[in-house]
Amino acid sequence: KDLGVSIYPNPATNQLTINWSSDLNGSGTITDYTGRVVHKVVNLQKGRLTDIPLNLVPGIYLVQFKAKDQSLQQTTKLIIQ
């Protein structure tokens, strides 16, 4: 079971919206293809949309979300144009 998190738009350019629908609070990280963390998001809560300004080089990134209690996680591919 995943967290039921969605991100949009994807592909993105300079902003990303996270729709956190899980009952569990959590956080997220965006990593580049080398595994380097390029952005962290904390305090994600149910029913909340979080807009994140991005300043990333075009490419493919991974966005990993984790429940605060570490019980669930979800990974999504993000394309920056």
PDB file of N, CA and C in Angstrom:
ATOM      1  N   LYS A   1       0.849  -1.187   0.000  1.00  0.00           N
ATOM      2  CA  LYS A   1       0.000   0.000   0.000  1.00  0.00           C
ATOM      3  C   LYS A   1       0.892   1.247   0.000  1.00  0.00           C
ATOM      4  N   ASP A   2       0.520   2.207  -0.846  1.00  0.00           N
ATOM      5  CA  ASP A   2       1.302   3.452  -0.845  1.00  0.00           C
ATOM      6  C   ASP A   2       0.547   4.541  -0.092  1.00  0.00           C
ATOM      7  N   LEU A   3       1.084   5.735  -0.124  1.00  0.00           N
ATOM      8  CA  LEU A   3       0.519   6.840   0.650  1.00  0.00           C
ATOM      9  C   LEU A   3      -0.610   7.576  -0.060  1.00  0.00           C
ATOM     10  N   GLY A   4      -0.838   7.309  -1.337  1.00  0.00           N
ATOM     11  CA  GLY A   4      -1.879   8.022  -2.061  1.00  0.00           C
ATOM     12  C   GLY A   4      -1.530   9.469  -2.328  1.00  0.00           C
ATOM     13  N   VAL A   5      -0.253   9.726  -2.568  1.00  0.00           N
ATOM     14  CA  VAL A   5       0.225  11.083  -2.827  1.00  0.00           C
ATOM     15  C   VAL A   5       0.301  11.299  -4.330  1.00  0.00           C
ATOM     16  N   SER A   6      -0.107  12.483  -4.780  1.00  0.00           N
ATOM     17  CA  SER A   6       0.045  12.814  -6.194  1.00  0.00           C
ATOM     18  C   SER A   6       0.795  14.136  -6.319  1.00  0.00           C
ATOM     19  N   ILE A   7       1.525  14.256  -7.437  1.00  0.00           N
ATOM     20  CA  ILE A   7       2.252  15.490  -7.724  1.00  0.00           C
ATOM     21  C   ILE A   7       1.852  15.976  -9.106  1.00  0.00           C
ATOM     22  N   TYR A   8       1.794  17.278  -9.260  1.00  0.00           N
ATOM     23  CA  TYR A   8       1.492  17.852 -10.570  1.00  0.00           C
ATOM     24  C   TYR A   8       2.001  19.285 -10.624  1.00  0.00           C
ATOM     25  N   PRO A   9       2.269  19.839 -11.792  1.00  0.00           N
ATOM     26  CA  PRO A   9       2.274  19.126 -13.072  1.00  0.00           C
ATOM     27  C   PRO A   9       3.509  18.225 -13.154  1.00  0.00           C
ATOM     28  N   ASN A  10       3.445  17.245 -13.996  1.00  0.00           N
ATOM     29  CA  ASN A  10       4.577  16.358 -14.229  1.00  0.00           C
ATOM     30  C   ASN A  10       4.521  15.928 -15.686  1.00  0.00           C
ATOM     31  N   PRO A  11       5.365  16.492 -16.539  1.00  0.00           N
ATOM     32  CA  PRO A  11       6.569  17.273 -16.308  1.00  0.00           C
ATOM     33  C   PRO A  11       6.274  18.658 -15.722  1.00  0.00           C
ATOM     34  N   ALA A  12       7.258  19.154 -14.967  1.00  0.00           N
ATOM     35  CA  ALA A  12       7.156  20.464 -14.325  1.00  0.00           C
ATOM     36  C   ALA A  12       8.291  21.361 -14.814  1.00  0.00           C
ATOM     37  N   THR A  13       8.161  22.646 -14.521  1.00  0.00           N
ATOM     38  CA  THR A  13       9.238  23.571 -14.868  1.00  0.00           C
ATOM     39  C   THR A  13       9.797  24.221 -13.608  1.00  0.00           C
ATOM     40  N   ASN A  14       9.015  25.108 -12.978  1.00  0.00           N
ATOM     41  CA  ASN A  14       9.557  25.835 -11.819  1.00  0.00           C
ATOM     42  C   ASN A  14       8.686  25.739 -10.566  1.00  0.00           C
ATOM     43  N   GLN A  15       7.615  24.944 -10.622  1.00  0.00           N
ATOM     44  CA  GLN A  15       6.776  24.763  -9.434  1.00  0.00           C
ATOM     45  C   GLN A  15       6.129  23.391  -9.461  1.00  0.00           C
ATOM     46  N   LEU A  16       5.969  22.814  -8.286  1.00  0.00           N
ATOM     47  CA  LEU A  16       5.372  21.496  -8.131  1.00  0.00           C
ATOM     48  C   LEU A  16       4.327  21.570  -7.026  1.00  0.00           C
ATOM     49  N   THR A  17       3.195  20.929  -7.228  1.00  0.00           N
ATOM     50  CA  THR A  17       2.160  20.852  -6.199  1.00  0.00           C
ATOM     51  C   THR A  17       2.058  19.413  -5.714  1.00  0.00           C
ATOM     52  N   ILE A  18       2.067  19.233  -4.399  1.00  0.00           N
ATOM     53  CA  ILE A  18       1.910  17.918  -3.788  1.00  0.00           C
ATOM     54  C   ILE A  18       0.526  17.846  -3.176  1.00  0.00           C
ATOM     55  N   ASN A  19      -0.230  16.811  -3.547  1.00  0.00           N
ATOM     56  CA  ASN A  19      -1.545  16.558  -2.957  1.00  0.00           C
ATOM     57  C   ASN A  19      -1.393  15.357  -2.031  1.00  0.00           C
ATOM     58  N   TRP A  20      -1.375  15.618  -0.731  1.00  0.00           N
ATOM     59  CA  TRP A  20      -1.144  14.592   0.279  1.00  0.00           C
ATOM     60  C   TRP A  20      -2.497  14.120   0.788  1.00  0.00           C
ATOM     61  N   SER A  21      -2.902  12.892   0.441  1.00  0.00           N
ATOM     62  CA  SER A  21      -4.230  12.406   0.836  1.00  0.00           C
ATOM     63  C   SER A  21      -4.179  11.340   1.933  1.00  0.00           C
ATOM     64  N   SER A  22      -3.001  10.996   2.387  1.00  0.00           N
ATOM     65  CA  SER A  22      -2.852   9.986   3.429  1.00  0.00           C
ATOM     66  C   SER A  22      -3.355  10.509   4.775  1.00  0.00           C
ATOM     67  N   ASP A  23      -3.819   9.586   5.609  1.00  0.00           N
ATOM     68  CA  ASP A  23      -4.199   9.937   6.981  1.00  0.00           C
ATOM     69  C   ASP A  23      -2.973  10.206   7.852  1.00  0.00           C
ATOM     70  N   LEU A  24      -1.812   9.765   7.390  1.00  0.00           N
ATOM     71  CA  LEU A  24      -0.575   9.919   8.145  1.00  0.00           C
ATOM     72  C   LEU A  24       0.157  11.179   7.712  1.00  0.00           C
ATOM     73  N   ASN A  25       0.727  11.904   8.653  1.00  0.00           N
ATOM     74  CA  ASN A  25       1.586  13.034   8.311  1.00  0.00           C
ATOM     75  C   ASN A  25       2.909  12.490   7.791  1.00  0.00           C
ATOM     76  N   GLY A  26       3.628  13.300   7.020  1.00  0.00           N
ATOM     77  CA  GLY A  26       4.883  12.796   6.491  1.00  0.00           C
ATOM     78  C   GLY A  26       5.757  13.869   5.904  1.00  0.00           C
ATOM     79  N   SER A  27       6.716  13.410   5.092  1.00  0.00           N
ATOM     80  CA  SER A  27       7.688  14.305   4.471  1.00  0.00           C
ATOM     81  C   SER A  27       8.089  13.734   3.123  1.00  0.00           C
ATOM     82  N   GLY A  28       8.854  14.531   2.388  1.00  0.00           N
ATOM     83  CA  GLY A  28       9.309  14.083   1.086  1.00  0.00           C
ATOM     84  C   GLY A  28      10.682  14.617   0.756  1.00  0.00           C
ATOM     85  N   THR A  29      11.361  13.917  -0.136  1.00  0.00           N
ATOM     86  CA  THR A  29      12.648  14.380  -0.646  1.00  0.00           C
ATOM     87  C   THR A  29      12.662  14.235  -2.156  1.00  0.00           C
ATOM     88  N   ILE A  30      13.346  15.163  -2.812  1.00  0.00           N
ATOM     89  CA  ILE A  30      13.560  15.074  -4.252  1.00  0.00           C
ATOM     90  C   ILE A  30      15.048  14.823  -4.447  1.00  0.00           C
ATOM     91  N   THR A  31      15.370  13.765  -5.184  1.00  0.00           N
ATOM     92  CA  THR A  31      16.767  13.428  -5.432  1.00  0.00           C
ATOM     93  C   THR A  31      17.049  13.427  -6.926  1.00  0.00           C
ATOM     94  N   ASP A  32      18.296  13.756  -7.280  1.00  0.00           N
ATOM     95  CA  ASP A  32      18.691  13.703  -8.685  1.00  0.00           C
ATOM     96  C   ASP A  32      19.141  12.280  -9.035  1.00  0.00           C
ATOM     97  N   TYR A  33      19.601  12.089 -10.260  1.00  0.00           N
ATOM     98  CA  TYR A  33      19.949  10.747 -10.729  1.00  0.00           C
ATOM     99  C   TYR A  33      21.152  10.145  -9.994  1.00  0.00           C
ATOM    100  N   THR A  34      21.931  10.970  -9.298  1.00  0.00           N
ATOM    101  CA  THR A  34      23.070  10.451  -8.538  1.00  0.00           C
ATOM    102  C   THR A  34      22.677  10.086  -7.113  1.00  0.00           C
ATOM    103  N   GLY A  35      21.430  10.390  -6.726  1.00  0.00           N
ATOM    104  CA  GLY A  35      20.965  10.118  -5.368  1.00  0.00           C
ATOM    105  C   GLY A  35      21.145  11.287  -4.421  1.00  0.00           C
ATOM    106  N   ARG A  36      21.631  12.406  -4.933  1.00  0.00           N
ATOM    107  CA  ARG A  36      21.829  13.602  -4.105  1.00  0.00           C
ATOM    108  C   ARG A  36      20.477  14.269  -3.832  1.00  0.00           C
ATOM    109  N   VAL A  37      20.207  14.565  -2.577  1.00  0.00           N
ATOM    110  CA  VAL A  37      18.961  15.241  -2.210  1.00  0.00           C
ATOM    111  C   VAL A  37      19.057  16.700  -2.652  1.00  0.00           C
ATOM    112  N   VAL A  38      18.100  17.126  -3.487  1.00  0.00           N
ATOM    113  CA  VAL A  38      18.111  18.501  -3.997  1.00  0.00           C
ATOM    114  C   VAL A  38      17.006  19.353  -3.382  1.00  0.00           C
ATOM    115  N   HIS A  39      16.044  18.705  -2.716  1.00  0.00           N
ATOM    116  CA  HIS A  39      14.972  19.460  -2.060  1.00  0.00           C
ATOM    117  C   HIS A  39      14.303  18.569  -1.017  1.00  0.00           C
ATOM    118  N   LYS A  40      13.951  19.151   0.132  1.00  0.00           N
ATOM    119  CA  LYS A  40      13.222  18.436   1.180  1.00  0.00           C
ATOM    120  C   LYS A  40      11.915  19.155   1.467  1.00  0.00           C
ATOM    121  N   VAL A  41      10.896  18.371   1.748  1.00  0.00           N
ATOM    122  CA  VAL A  41       9.587  18.908   2.120  1.00  0.00           C
ATOM    123  C   VAL A  41       9.190  18.248   3.435  1.00  0.00           C
ATOM    124  N   VAL A  42       8.841  19.050   4.426  1.00  0.00           N
ATOM    125  CA  VAL A  42       8.456  18.502   5.727  1.00  0.00           C
ATOM    126  C   VAL A  42       7.030  18.915   6.055  1.00  0.00           C
ATOM    127  N   ASN A  43       6.452  18.240   7.043  1.00  0.00           N
ATOM    128  CA  ASN A  43       5.137  18.585   7.566  1.00  0.00           C
ATOM    129  C   ASN A  43       4.028  18.497   6.522  1.00  0.00           C
ATOM    130  N   LEU A  44       4.017  17.413   5.741  1.00  0.00           N
ATOM    131  CA  LEU A  44       2.900  17.174   4.818  1.00  0.00           C
ATOM    132  C   LEU A  44       1.742  16.592   5.614  1.00  0.00           C
ATOM    133  N   GLN A  45       0.535  17.133   5.372  1.00  0.00           N
ATOM    134  CA  GLN A  45      -0.631  16.733   6.156  1.00  0.00           C
ATOM    135  C   GLN A  45      -1.812  16.421   5.245  1.00  0.00           C
ATOM    136  N   LYS A  46      -2.711  15.552   5.731  1.00  0.00           N
ATOM    137  CA  LYS A  46      -3.862  15.116   4.962  1.00  0.00           C
ATOM    138  C   LYS A  46      -4.704  16.287   4.475  1.00  0.00           C
ATOM    139  N   GLY A  47      -5.118  16.176   3.212  1.00  0.00           N
ATOM    140  CA  GLY A  47      -6.018  17.152   2.637  1.00  0.00           C
ATOM    141  C   GLY A  47      -5.370  18.472   2.298  1.00  0.00           C
ATOM    142  N   ARG A  48      -4.058  18.534   2.377  1.00  0.00           N
ATOM    143  CA  ARG A  48      -3.369  19.795   2.144  1.00  0.00           C
ATOM    144  C   ARG A  48      -2.593  19.753   0.838  1.00  0.00           C
ATOM    145  N   LEU A  49      -2.726  20.808   0.065  1.00  0.00           N
ATOM    146  CA  LEU A  49      -1.921  20.974  -1.134  1.00  0.00           C
ATOM    147  C   LEU A  49      -0.707  21.807  -0.748  1.00  0.00           C
ATOM    148  N   THR A  50       0.456  21.364  -1.174  1.00  0.00           N
ATOM    149  CA  THR A  50       1.686  22.080  -0.872  1.00  0.00           C
ATOM    150  C   THR A  50       2.344  22.484  -2.177  1.00  0.00           C
ATOM    151  N   ASP A  51       2.501  23.779  -2.400  1.00  0.00           N
ATOM    152  CA  ASP A  51       3.166  24.285  -3.595  1.00  0.00           C
ATOM    153  C   ASP A  51       4.642  24.496  -3.284  1.00  0.00           C
ATOM    154  N   ILE A  52       5.478  23.963  -4.148  1.00  0.00           N
ATOM    155  CA  ILE A  52       6.919  24.042  -3.938  1.00  0.00           C
ATOM    156  C   ILE A  52       7.568  24.744  -5.118  1.00  0.00           C
ATOM    157  N   PRO A  53       8.223  25.878  -4.887  1.00  0.00           N
ATOM    158  CA  PRO A  53       8.990  26.499  -5.969  1.00  0.00           C
ATOM    159  C   PRO A  53      10.255  25.671  -6.215  1.00  0.00           C
ATOM    160  N   LEU A  54      10.542  25.416  -7.469  1.00  0.00           N
ATOM    161  CA  LEU A  54      11.705  24.606  -7.820  1.00  0.00           C
ATOM    162  C   LEU A  54      12.676  25.407  -8.663  1.00  0.00           C
ATOM    163  N   ASN A  55      13.946  25.147  -8.458  1.00  0.00           N
ATOM    164  CA  ASN A  55      14.988  25.738  -9.279  1.00  0.00           C
ATOM    165  C   ASN A  55      15.948  24.605  -9.632  1.00  0.00           C
ATOM    166  N   LEU A  56      15.456  23.671 -10.453  1.00  0.00           N
ATOM    167  CA  LEU A  56      16.216  22.474 -10.775  1.00  0.00           C
ATOM    168  C   LEU A  56      16.606  22.451 -12.241  1.00  0.00           C
ATOM    169  N   VAL A  57      17.748  21.847 -12.517  1.00  0.00           N
ATOM    170  CA  VAL A  57      18.210  21.648 -13.886  1.00  0.00           C
ATOM    171  C   VAL A  57      17.272  20.638 -14.560  1.00  0.00           C
ATOM    172  N   PRO A  58      16.911  20.863 -15.828  1.00  0.00           N
ATOM    173  CA  PRO A  58      16.061  19.888 -16.520  1.00  0.00           C
ATOM    174  C   PRO A  58      16.633  18.472 -16.425  1.00  0.00           C
ATOM    175  N   GLY A  59      15.751  17.507 -16.202  1.00  0.00           N
ATOM    176  CA  GLY A  59      16.173  16.113 -16.090  1.00  0.00           C
ATOM    177  C   GLY A  59      15.130  15.295 -15.359  1.00  0.00           C
ATOM    178  N   ILE A  60      15.523  14.094 -14.975  1.00  0.00           N
ATOM    179  CA  ILE A  60      14.630  13.170 -14.282  1.00  0.00           C
ATOM    180  C   ILE A  60      15.055  13.082 -12.819  1.00  0.00           C
ATOM    181  N   TYR A  61      14.089  13.193 -11.933  1.00  0.00           N
ATOM    182  CA  TYR A  61      14.311  13.160 -10.496  1.00  0.00           C
ATOM    183  C   TYR A  61      13.380  12.131  -9.868  1.00  0.00           C
ATOM    184  N   LEU A  62      13.709  11.698  -8.672  1.00  0.00           N
ATOM    185  CA  LEU A  62      12.827  10.837  -7.899  1.00  0.00           C
ATOM    186  C   LEU A  62      12.316  11.614  -6.701  1.00  0.00           C
ATOM    187  N   VAL A  63      11.010  11.497  -6.463  1.00  0.00           N
ATOM    188  CA  VAL A  63      10.394  12.123  -5.300  1.00  0.00           C
ATOM    189  C   VAL A  63       9.962  10.987  -4.379  1.00  0.00           C
ATOM    190  N   GLN A  64      10.526  10.944  -3.183  1.00  0.00           N
ATOM    191  CA  GLN A  64      10.190   9.891  -2.232  1.00  0.00           C
ATOM    192  C   GLN A  64       9.453  10.498  -1.049  1.00  0.00           C
ATOM    193  N   PHE A  65       8.284   9.946  -0.795  1.00  0.00           N
ATOM    194  CA  PHE A  65       7.463  10.380   0.330  1.00  0.00           C
ATOM    195  C   PHE A  65       7.485   9.297   1.393  1.00  0.00           C
ATOM    196  N   LYS A  66       7.533   9.720   2.652  1.00  0.00           N
ATOM    197  CA  LYS A  66       7.516   8.781   3.769  1.00  0.00           C
ATOM    198  C   LYS A  66       6.545   9.268   4.825  1.00  0.00           C
ATOM    199  N   ALA A  67       5.797   8.313   5.396  1.00  0.00           N
ATOM    200  CA  ALA A  67       4.966   8.635   6.547  1.00  0.00           C
ATOM    201  C   ALA A  67       5.877   8.966   7.717  1.00  0.00           C
ATOM    202  N   LYS A  68       5.414   9.848   8.583  1.00  0.00           N
ATOM    203  CA  LYS A  68       6.227  10.280   9.721  1.00  0.00           C
ATOM    204  C   LYS A  68       6.662   9.093  10.580  1.00  0.00           C
ATOM    205  N   ASP A  69       5.791   8.098  10.711  1.00  0.00           N
ATOM    206  CA  ASP A  69       6.130   6.924  11.527  1.00  0.00           C
ATOM    207  C   ASP A  69       6.893   5.862  10.728  1.00  0.00           C
ATOM    208  N   GLN A  70       7.262   6.183   9.464  1.00  0.00           N
ATOM    209  CA  GLN A  70       8.048   5.301   8.588  1.00  0.00           C
ATOM    210  C   GLN A  70       7.302   4.036   8.164  1.00  0.00           C
ATOM    211  N   SER A  71       5.972   3.961   8.414  1.00  0.00           N
ATOM    212  CA  SER A  71       5.225   2.738   8.101  1.00  0.00           C
ATOM    213  C   SER A  71       4.954   2.580   6.609  1.00  0.00           C
ATOM    214  N   LEU A  72       4.836   3.683   5.876  1.00  0.00           N
ATOM    215  CA  LEU A  72       4.556   3.627   4.446  1.00  0.00           C
ATOM    216  C   LEU A  72       5.465   4.589   3.711  1.00  0.00           C
ATOM    217  N   GLN A  73       5.744   4.245   2.446  1.00  0.00           N
ATOM    218  CA  GLN A  73       6.491   5.159   1.602  1.00  0.00           C
ATOM    219  C   GLN A  73       6.010   5.012   0.164  1.00  0.00           C
ATOM    220  N   GLN A  74       6.315   6.021  -0.624  1.00  0.00           N
ATOM    221  CA  GLN A  74       5.913   6.033  -2.032  1.00  0.00           C
ATOM    222  C   GLN A  74       6.971   6.810  -2.806  1.00  0.00           C
ATOM    223  N   THR A  75       7.362   6.282  -3.967  1.00  0.00           N
ATOM    224  CA  THR A  75       8.338   6.955  -4.809  1.00  0.00           C
ATOM    225  C   THR A  75       7.725   7.230  -6.169  1.00  0.00           C
ATOM    226  N   THR A  76       7.918   8.440  -6.666  1.00  0.00           N
ATOM    227  CA  THR A  76       7.372   8.877  -7.944  1.00  0.00           C
ATOM    228  C   THR A  76       8.477   9.526  -8.773  1.00  0.00           C
ATOM    229  N   LYS A  77       8.457   9.268 -10.073  1.00  0.00           N
ATOM    230  CA  LYS A  77       9.419   9.912 -10.969  1.00  0.00           C
ATOM    231  C   LYS A  77       8.900  11.299 -11.319  1.00  0.00           C
ATOM    232  N   LEU A  78       9.795  12.282 -11.321  1.00  0.00           N
ATOM    233  CA  LEU A  78       9.476  13.659 -11.663  1.00  0.00           C
ATOM    234  C   LEU A  78      10.366  14.106 -12.824  1.00  0.00           C
ATOM    235  N   ILE A  79       9.753  14.674 -13.825  1.00  0.00           N
ATOM    236  CA  ILE A  79      10.506  15.201 -14.967  1.00  0.00           C
ATOM    237  C   ILE A  79      10.476  16.720 -14.899  1.00  0.00           C
ATOM    238  N   ILE A  80      11.673  17.321 -14.942  1.00  0.00           N
ATOM    239  CA  ILE A  80      11.793  18.780 -14.978  1.00  0.00           C
ATOM    240  C   ILE A  80      12.204  19.169 -16.394  1.00  0.00           C
ATOM    241  N   GLN A  81      11.427  20.057 -16.984  1.00  0.00           N
ATOM    242  CA  GLN A  81      11.709  20.508 -18.355  1.00  0.00           C
ATOM    243  C   GLN A  81      12.480  21.795 -18.361  1.00  0.00           C
TER     244      GLN A  81
END
